[in-house]
Tab-separated table of C-alpha atoms and ligand atoms in Angstrom:
chain	number	residue	atom	x	y	z
A	1	MET	CA	0.000	0.000	0.000
A	2	GLN	CA	1.295	3.488	-0.826
A	3	TRP	CA	0.215	6.893	0.472
A	4	SER	CA	0.823	10.115	-1.379
A	5	GLY	CA	0.749	13.700	-0.127
A	6	MET	CA	0.817	12.593	3.479
A	7	ILE	CA	1.716	15.037	6.253
A	8	ARG	CA	4.044	13.296	8.658
A	9	GLY	CA	6.043	13.772	11.782
A	10	ASP	CA	6.054	17.114	13.572
A	11	ASN	CA	3.595	18.713	11.151
A	12	ARG	CA	1.029	16.147	12.114
A	13	PHE	CA	1.306	16.810	15.840
A	14	PHE	CA	-0.975	19.546	17.192
A	15	GLN	CA	-3.326	19.836	14.236
A	16	ARG	CA	-5.922	19.519	16.967
A	17	LYS	CA	-6.282	21.948	19.846
A	18	LYS	CA	-3.348	21.815	22.224
A	19	VAL	CA	-3.732	21.310	25.954
A	20	THR	CA	-0.824	21.378	28.393
A	21	VAL	CA	-1.197	19.746	31.782
A	22	VAL	CA	1.434	20.961	34.239
A	23	GLY	CA	2.016	18.395	36.982
A	24	SER	CA	1.851	14.751	35.974
A	25	GLY	CA	0.807	13.493	39.392
A	26	ASN	CA	-2.529	11.999	40.347
A	27	VAL	CA	-4.842	14.777	39.163
A	28	GLY	CA	-2.763	15.829	36.155
A	29	ALA	CA	-2.336	12.334	34.769
A	30	THR	CA	-5.991	11.443	35.375
A	31	ALA	CA	-7.151	14.620	33.631
A	32	ALA	CA	-4.762	14.005	30.717
A	33	PHE	CA	-5.993	10.429	30.298
A	34	LEU	CA	-9.680	11.390	30.443
A	35	ALA	CA	-9.139	14.299	28.021
A	36	ALA	CA	-7.345	11.997	25.572
A	37	GLN	CA	-10.124	9.421	25.830
A	38	ARG	CA	-12.628	12.135	24.892
A	39	GLU	CA	-10.361	13.255	22.014
A	40	LEU	CA	-10.512	16.819	23.308
A	41	ALA	CA	-7.046	17.789	22.115
A	42	ASP	CA	-3.425	16.782	21.710
A	43	ILE	CA	-1.865	16.789	25.124
A	44	VAL	CA	1.474	17.834	26.576
A	45	LEU	CA	2.092	16.470	30.066
A	46	LEU	CA	4.832	18.362	31.907
A	47	ASP	CA	6.471	17.777	35.273
A	48	VAL	CA	9.728	18.642	37.043
A	49	VAL	CA	10.430	14.976	37.731
A	50	GLU	CA	12.356	13.417	34.866
A	51	GLY	CA	10.848	10.343	33.246
A	52	VAL	CA	7.456	10.420	34.937
A	53	PRO	CA	5.573	12.573	32.409
A	54	GLN	CA	7.344	10.754	29.565
A	55	GLY	CA	6.444	7.340	31.008
A	56	LYS	CA	2.833	8.227	31.766
A	57	ALA	CA	2.316	9.877	28.362
A	58	LEU	CA	3.718	6.839	26.541
A	59	ASP	CA	1.552	4.522	28.631
A	60	MET	CA	-1.562	6.581	27.767
A	61	TYR	CA	-0.635	6.643	24.090
A	62	GLU	CA	-0.256	2.861	24.133
A	63	ALA	CA	-3.779	2.613	25.558
A	64	SER	CA	-5.189	4.552	22.595
A	65	PRO	CA	-5.382	1.644	20.112
A	66	ILE	CA	-7.094	-0.484	22.757
A	67	GLN	CA	-9.595	2.176	23.734
A	68	GLY	CA	-9.873	3.583	20.219
A	69	TYR	CA	-9.065	7.257	20.690
A	70	ASN	CA	-6.978	9.559	18.527
A	71	ALA	CA	-4.828	11.974	20.479
A	72	ASN	CA	-1.123	12.641	20.603
A	73	ILE	CA	0.249	12.706	24.131
A	74	LEU	CA	3.724	14.046	24.806
A	75	GLY	CA	5.494	13.772	28.165
A	76	THR	CA	8.187	16.362	28.840
A	77	ASN	CA	10.227	18.399	31.317
A	78	ASP	CA	10.777	21.172	28.762
A	79	TYR	CA	8.490	24.208	28.574
A	80	ALA	CA	9.427	24.667	24.903
A	81	ASP	CA	7.046	21.778	24.162
A	82	THR	CA	4.130	23.714	25.664
A	83	ALA	CA	4.386	26.666	23.248
A	84	GLY	CA	1.138	27.764	21.656
A	85	SER	CA	-1.175	25.885	24.015
A	86	ASP	CA	-4.876	26.745	23.838
A	87	LEU	CA	-5.561	25.594	27.382
A	88	VAL	CA	-3.145	25.030	30.261
A	89	ILE	CA	-4.250	23.018	33.274
A	90	ILE	CA	-2.103	23.711	36.347
A	91	THR	CA	-2.014	20.844	38.844
A	92	ALA	CA	1.628	21.245	39.918
A	93	GLY	CA	2.306	21.319	43.641
A	94	ILE	CA	1.890	19.258	46.750
A	95	ALA	CA	-1.380	17.645	47.842
A	96	ARG	CA	-2.598	17.243	51.401
A	97	LYS	CA	-2.144	14.266	53.684
A	98	PRO	CA	-4.292	13.302	56.708
A	99	GLY	CA	-4.396	16.080	59.303
A	100	MET	CA	-3.596	18.801	56.758
A	101	SER	CA	-6.025	21.418	55.506
A	102	ARG	CA	-5.827	22.783	51.967
A	103	ASP	CA	-4.524	26.025	53.460
A	104	ASP	CA	-1.432	24.232	54.868
A	105	LEU	CA	-0.206	23.866	51.270
A	106	LEU	CA	-0.110	27.605	50.576
A	107	VAL	CA	3.535	28.537	51.116
A	108	THR	CA	4.942	25.660	49.052
A	109	ASN	CA	2.396	25.850	46.278
A	110	VAL	CA	2.362	29.608	45.763
A	111	ASN	CA	5.986	29.534	44.623
A	112	ILE	CA	5.347	26.567	42.347
A	113	VAL	CA	2.234	28.113	40.763
A	114	ALA	CA	3.939	31.499	40.289
A	115	ASP	CA	6.950	29.841	38.625
A	116	VAL	CA	4.813	27.623	36.390
A	117	THR	CA	2.592	30.536	35.354
A	118	ARG	CA	5.581	32.719	34.416
A	119	LYS	CA	7.030	29.992	32.198
A	120	ILE	CA	3.714	29.087	30.615
A	121	VAL	CA	2.556	32.588	29.666
A	122	GLU	CA	5.852	33.390	28.012
A	123	LEU	CA	5.247	30.679	25.419
A	124	SER	CA	1.442	30.576	25.375
A	125	PRO	CA	0.349	34.212	25.717
A	126	ASP	CA	-3.154	33.504	24.416
A	127	ALA	CA	-3.860	30.431	26.510
A	128	ILE	CA	-6.701	29.966	28.959
A	129	LEU	CA	-5.363	28.950	32.389
A	130	LEU	CA	-7.331	26.422	34.410
A	131	VAL	CA	-5.912	26.203	37.929
A	132	VAL	CA	-6.392	23.167	40.176
A	133	THR	CA	-3.573	23.422	42.733
A	134	ASN	CA	-4.707	24.060	46.332
A	135	PRO	CA	-5.507	26.197	48.196
A	136	LEU	CA	-7.465	26.862	45.044
A	137	ASP	CA	-8.793	30.375	45.570
A	138	ALA	CA	-5.308	31.651	46.458
A	139	MET	CA	-3.523	29.741	43.678
A	140	VAL	CA	-5.856	30.947	40.936
A	141	TYR	CA	-5.348	34.491	42.300
A	142	THR	CA	-1.579	33.898	42.025
A	143	ALA	CA	-1.928	32.752	38.412
A	144	LYS	CA	-4.006	35.833	37.578
A	145	ARG	CA	-1.544	38.232	39.209
A	146	VAL	CA	1.502	36.637	37.577
A	147	SER	CA	-0.030	36.234	34.106
A	148	GLY	CA	-1.791	39.593	33.972
A	149	PHE	CA	-4.426	37.806	31.853
A	150	PRO	CA	-8.011	39.084	31.785
A	151	ARG	CA	-10.415	37.292	34.092
A	152	SER	CA	-11.968	35.413	31.189
A	153	ARG	CA	-8.693	33.483	30.769
A	154	VAL	CA	-7.874	32.544	34.374
A	155	ILE	CA	-10.329	30.138	35.960
A	156	GLY	CA	-10.233	27.841	38.983
A	157	MET	CA	-11.674	24.341	39.207
A	158	ALA	CA	-13.521	23.541	42.419
A	159	GLY	CA	-17.284	23.966	42.086
A	160	VAL	CA	-17.697	21.272	39.445
A	161	LEU	CA	-15.991	18.811	41.790
A	162	ASP	CA	-17.840	19.931	44.924
A	163	SER	CA	-21.169	19.921	43.067
A	164	GLY	CA	-20.338	16.492	41.640
A	165	ARG	CA	-19.810	15.207	45.161
A	166	MET	CA	-23.111	16.733	46.256
A	167	ARG	CA	-24.907	15.194	43.263
A	168	SER	CA	-23.528	11.771	44.056
A	169	PHE	CA	-24.699	11.999	47.689
A	170	ILE	CA	-28.171	13.149	46.557
A	171	ALA	CA	-28.376	10.214	44.120
A	172	GLN	CA	-27.492	7.785	46.908
A	173	ALA	CA	-29.948	9.300	49.388
A	174	LEU	CA	-32.900	9.374	46.980
A	175	ASP	CA	-31.957	6.301	44.942
A	176	VAL	CA	-32.343	8.146	41.635
A	177	SER	CA	-30.082	8.428	38.604
A	178	ILE	CA	-27.258	10.926	38.741
A	179	GLU	CA	-28.380	11.955	35.236
A	180	ASP	CA	-31.402	13.816	36.645
A	181	ILE	CA	-29.583	15.637	39.407
A	182	SER	CA	-27.959	19.021	39.331
A	183	ALA	CA	-26.381	20.850	42.252
A	184	PHE	CA	-24.611	24.101	42.941
A	185	VAL	CA	-21.816	24.567	45.446
A	186	LEU	CA	-20.504	28.130	45.535
A	187	GLY	CA	-18.047	30.163	47.627
A	188	GLY	CA	-14.437	29.330	48.381
A	189	HIS	CA	-13.035	25.804	48.005
A	190	GLY	CA	-12.511	25.149	51.696
A	191	ASP	CA	-14.450	24.250	54.804
A	192	THR	CA	-16.611	27.359	54.312
A	193	MET	CA	-17.837	26.361	50.835
A	194	VAL	CA	-21.526	27.061	50.248
A	195	PRO	CA	-23.691	24.157	49.031
A	196	LEU	CA	-27.009	25.605	47.811
A	197	PRO	CA	-29.824	23.089	48.413
A	198	ARG	CA	-32.456	25.456	46.959
A	199	TYR	CA	-30.645	25.362	43.629
A	200	SER	CA	-29.914	21.632	43.826
A	201	THR	CA	-32.570	19.689	42.018
A	202	VAL	CA	-33.826	16.287	40.921
A	203	ALA	CA	-35.551	16.651	37.540
A	204	GLY	CA	-36.039	20.339	38.297
A	205	VAL	CA	-37.485	19.821	41.817
A	206	SER	CA	-35.434	21.333	44.621
A	207	ILE	CA	-34.072	18.795	47.104
A	208	THR	CA	-35.561	20.937	49.882
A	209	GLU	CA	-38.940	19.573	48.703
A	210	LEU	CA	-37.734	15.992	48.513
A	211	MET	CA	-35.837	15.514	51.776
A	212	SER	CA	-36.083	16.489	55.415
A	213	GLU	CA	-34.061	19.441	56.670
A	214	ALA	CA	-31.800	17.026	58.561
A	215	GLU	CA	-31.111	14.965	55.422
A	216	VAL	CA	-30.311	18.098	53.414
A	217	ALA	CA	-27.995	19.350	56.174
A	218	ALA	CA	-26.189	15.982	56.274
A	219	ILE	CA	-25.604	16.099	52.507
A	220	CYS	CA	-24.283	19.677	52.692
A	221	GLN	CA	-21.982	18.716	55.556
A	222	ARG	CA	-20.618	15.636	53.752
A	223	THR	CA	-20.090	17.735	50.601
A	224	ALA	CA	-18.057	20.358	52.466
A	225	GLN	CA	-15.963	17.572	54.019
A	226	GLY	CA	-15.830	15.517	50.786
A	227	GLY	CA	-12.143	16.133	50.134
A	228	ALA	CA	-11.140	15.350	53.728
A	229	GLU	CA	-13.155	12.099	53.630
A	230	ILE	CA	-11.048	10.854	50.711
A	231	VAL	CA	-7.759	12.056	52.275
A	232	GLN	CA	-8.629	10.108	55.449
A	233	LEU	CA	-9.186	6.951	53.416
A	234	LEU	CA	-6.206	7.251	51.056
A	235	LYS	CA	-3.733	8.405	53.739
A	236	THR	CA	-1.054	9.161	51.124
A	237	GLY	CA	-2.661	11.970	49.130
A	238	SER	CA	-5.954	13.474	48.055
A	239	ALA	CA	-8.733	12.726	45.580
A	240	PHE	CA	-7.976	12.552	41.870
A	241	TYR	CA	-10.583	10.629	39.862
A	242	ALA	CA	-13.426	13.081	40.518
A	243	PRO	CA	-11.098	16.116	40.351
A	244	GLY	CA	-9.662	14.848	37.044
A	245	ALA	CA	-13.183	14.344	35.679
A	246	ALA	CA	-14.194	17.836	36.837
A	247	VAL	CA	-11.212	19.391	35.047
A	248	VAL	CA	-12.112	17.600	31.834
A	249	GLU	CA	-15.758	18.705	32.071
A	250	MET	CA	-14.529	22.308	32.127
A	251	ALA	CA	-11.937	21.687	29.392
A	252	ASP	CA	-14.646	20.217	27.176
A	253	ALA	CA	-16.861	23.290	27.687
A	254	ILE	CA	-13.967	25.562	26.711
A	255	LEU	CA	-12.415	23.610	23.846
A	256	ASN	CA	-15.769	22.829	22.255
A	257	ASP	CA	-17.186	26.305	22.941
A	258	LYS	CA	-20.205	24.840	24.685
A	259	ASN	CA	-21.282	27.842	26.765
A	260	ARG	CA	-22.047	25.526	29.677
A	261	VAL	CA	-23.181	27.030	32.960
A	262	LEU	CA	-20.894	25.514	35.574
A	263	PRO	CA	-19.730	26.559	39.025
A	264	CYS	CA	-16.165	27.861	38.641
A	265	ALA	CA	-13.788	29.972	40.680
A	266	ALA	CA	-14.048	33.294	38.843
A	267	TYR	CA	-12.456	36.663	39.530
A	268	LEU	CA	-15.351	38.796	40.697
A	269	GLU	CA	-15.704	42.426	39.768
A	270	GLY	CA	-18.712	43.432	41.833
A	271	GLU	CA	-20.875	40.338	41.323
A	272	TYR	CA	-22.313	38.964	44.578
A	273	GLY	CA	-20.975	42.137	46.235
A	274	VAL	CA	-17.382	40.873	45.849
A	275	ASN	CA	-14.599	42.827	44.175
A	276	GLY	CA	-11.091	41.629	43.372
A	277	TYR	CA	-11.275	38.054	44.683
A	278	PHE	CA	-11.852	34.626	43.171
A	279	MET	CA	-14.977	32.870	44.423
A	280	GLY	CA	-16.980	29.899	43.246
A	281	VAL	CA	-19.985	31.178	41.286
A	282	PRO	CA	-22.027	29.886	38.318
A	283	CYS	CA	-20.237	30.927	35.123
A	284	LYS	CA	-20.777	30.661	31.405
A	285	LEU	CA	-17.879	28.605	30.134
A	286	GLY	CA	-17.130	28.621	26.419
A	287	GLY	CA	-14.455	29.192	23.796
A	288	GLY	CA	-13.446	32.503	25.340
A	289	GLY	CA	-13.067	30.918	28.775
A	290	MET	CA	-15.082	32.441	31.604
A	291	GLU	CA	-17.537	34.387	29.481
A	292	GLY	CA	-19.808	35.688	32.231
A	293	VAL	CA	-20.968	35.298	35.805
A	294	VAL	CA	-24.530	34.206	36.502
A	295	GLU	CA	-25.933	36.092	39.481
A	296	LEU	CA	-28.440	34.002	41.407
A	297	ASP	CA	-30.995	35.609	43.696
A	298	LEU	CA	-29.639	34.478	47.035
A	299	LEU	CA	-31.537	34.577	50.328
A	300	PRO	CA	-29.934	36.720	53.033
A	301	SER	CA	-28.731	33.540	54.816
A	302	GLU	CA	-27.124	32.242	51.598
A	303	MET	CA	-25.499	35.608	50.920
A	304	GLU	CA	-24.159	35.626	54.499
A	305	ALA	CA	-22.641	32.183	53.919
A	306	MET	CA	-20.989	33.484	50.719
A	307	HIS	CA	-19.500	36.405	52.611
A	308	ARG	CA	-18.277	34.162	55.461
A	309	SER	CA	-16.549	32.107	52.792
A	310	LEU	CA	-15.136	35.299	51.270
A	311	GLU	CA	-13.482	36.094	54.612
A	312	SER	CA	-11.459	32.856	54.416
A	313	VAL	CA	-10.538	33.564	50.794
A	314	LYS	CA	-9.402	37.059	51.803
A	315	ALA	CA	-7.226	35.621	54.585
A	316	LEU	CA	-5.512	33.280	52.099
A	317	VAL	CA	-4.964	36.042	49.558
A	318	ALA	CA	-3.468	38.266	52.284
A	319	GLN	CA	-0.978	35.453	53.031
A	320	VAL	CA	-0.069	35.241	49.330
A	321	ASP	CA	0.408	39.005	49.095
A	322	ALA	CA	2.595	38.964	52.226
A	323	LEU	CA	4.942	36.383	50.652
A	324	GLY	CA	5.941	38.906	47.994
A	325	VAL	CA	6.113	36.516	45.046
A	326	PHE	CA	4.844	39.039	42.497
B	401	A3D	P1	0.503	14.858	43.166
B	401	A3D	O1	0.067	13.499	42.778
B	401	A3D	O2	1.510	14.999	44.252
B	401	A3D	O3	1.040	15.591	41.836
B	401	A3D	C1	1.616	16.855	41.836
B	401	A3D	C2	2.669	16.874	40.750
B	401	A3D	O4	3.189	18.193	40.624
B	401	A3D	C3	3.867	15.953	41.024
B	401	A3D	O5	4.043	15.050	39.948
B	401	A3D	C4	5.040	16.914	41.141
B	401	A3D	O6	6.252	16.390	40.671
B	401	A3D	C5	4.548	18.063	40.277
B	401	A3D	N1	5.259	19.315	40.504
B	401	A3D	C6	5.706	19.845	41.674
B	401	A3D	N2	6.334	21.014	41.449
B	401	A3D	C7	6.277	21.244	40.109
B	401	A3D	C8	6.735	22.287	39.271
B	401	A3D	N3	7.380	23.346	39.759
B	401	A3D	N4	6.506	22.170	37.954
B	401	A3D	C9	5.854	21.115	37.429
B	401	A3D	N5	5.387	20.089	38.185
B	401	A3D	C10	5.596	20.157	39.509
B	401	A3D	O7	-0.760	15.746	43.601
B	401	A3D	P2	-2.243	15.679	42.985
B	401	A3D	O8	-2.136	15.521	41.514
B	401	A3D	O9	-3.059	14.750	43.774
B	401	A3D	O10	-2.749	17.161	43.341
B	401	A3D	C11	-2.179	18.277	42.704
B	401	A3D	C12	-2.716	19.561	43.309
B	401	A3D	O11	-4.105	19.683	43.019
B	401	A3D	C13	-2.600	19.630	44.840
B	401	A3D	O12	-2.247	20.939	45.244
B	401	A3D	C14	-4.001	19.284	45.306
B	401	A3D	O13	-4.290	19.801	46.587
B	401	A3D	C15	-4.819	19.949	44.217
B	401	A3D	N6	-6.184	19.459	44.090
B	401	A3D	C16	-7.167	20.394	43.962
B	401	A3D	C17	-8.466	19.990	43.835
B	401	A3D	C18	-9.550	21.010	43.709
B	401	A3D	O14	-10.703	20.673	43.682
B	401	A3D	C19	-9.206	22.418	43.625
B	401	A3D	C20	-8.789	18.634	43.828
B	401	A3D	C21	-7.765	17.713	43.922
B	401	A3D	C22	-6.444	18.134	44.050
């Protein structure tokens, strides 16, 4: 058999959209694998550790004929390979272990995220940055400050994961399909996150009409502690399957310009009475990134919970500012 006029080698790579995943640990590798399986883009997996991104990328590529997906996956330690990325997912940093809160990671991770962001934006000035590293609200703030990108192109992942956890607990409690459940968890990605039962529904019916107050409260409590529950069980690190899936849900909305309405950490400019901080709010997510904030009519008690959560975000941001990394 003979082919003519074929484009080969380097020219063939990156005809699709290009996604870089920085950090080839648990979340990064899971997100890369899920994104490849959905054929969202060609993927560059980068890490500081030599061999690991290369090994994981090759392993994923070797799974492609078995699973039947077309995506090039490159593992690297060299930022030159990330040039011209459309979307960059930042998962680099340390994860928590039992007894640690997300906030305990701040000092180590702020330097890592600042360094990664500097190197990424130099070679991908038009990219959309999707930050995952914890403490999320402070790390996405760091990426915004360092990159100088508009708010549409710096987004944090947290709400999709937290809402996913809430949806799974609702499905279990009511014994109904996860397909008919939606949920919204807003606020910061910490113990003060704000699950919104009124806006969490089964086939459009609020769970406040389907469960007792005590059952709703138990679900909200388990949602807010969802990350710690997994850390307690794993003992060596934190969750990665659901976080990886949440990242890919957002990547899909962006790369395929879906205009989904998803809870994301967005830089607020007056919405919800917040100015100059990242908070989890419903956003329109499409080809331009964070294309708009959806302002829900919150009850005074819900608004109070948002502002309590804002206080913890502010405390984290003050710590970042005090470290003088910018
Ligand atoms: P882990 O499996 O330890 O992977 C982190 C990876 O980052 C490792 O492979 C490191 O080698 C790599 N790394 C460290 N420094 C650098 C650097 N300067 N440049 C490039 N790579 C580097 O952790 P994980 O994947 O489980 O978690 C990663 C981060 O995501 C942690 O901070 C977690 O807390 C966070 N996380 C956030 C959520 C949210 O919902 C926001 C969920 C799950 C995990």
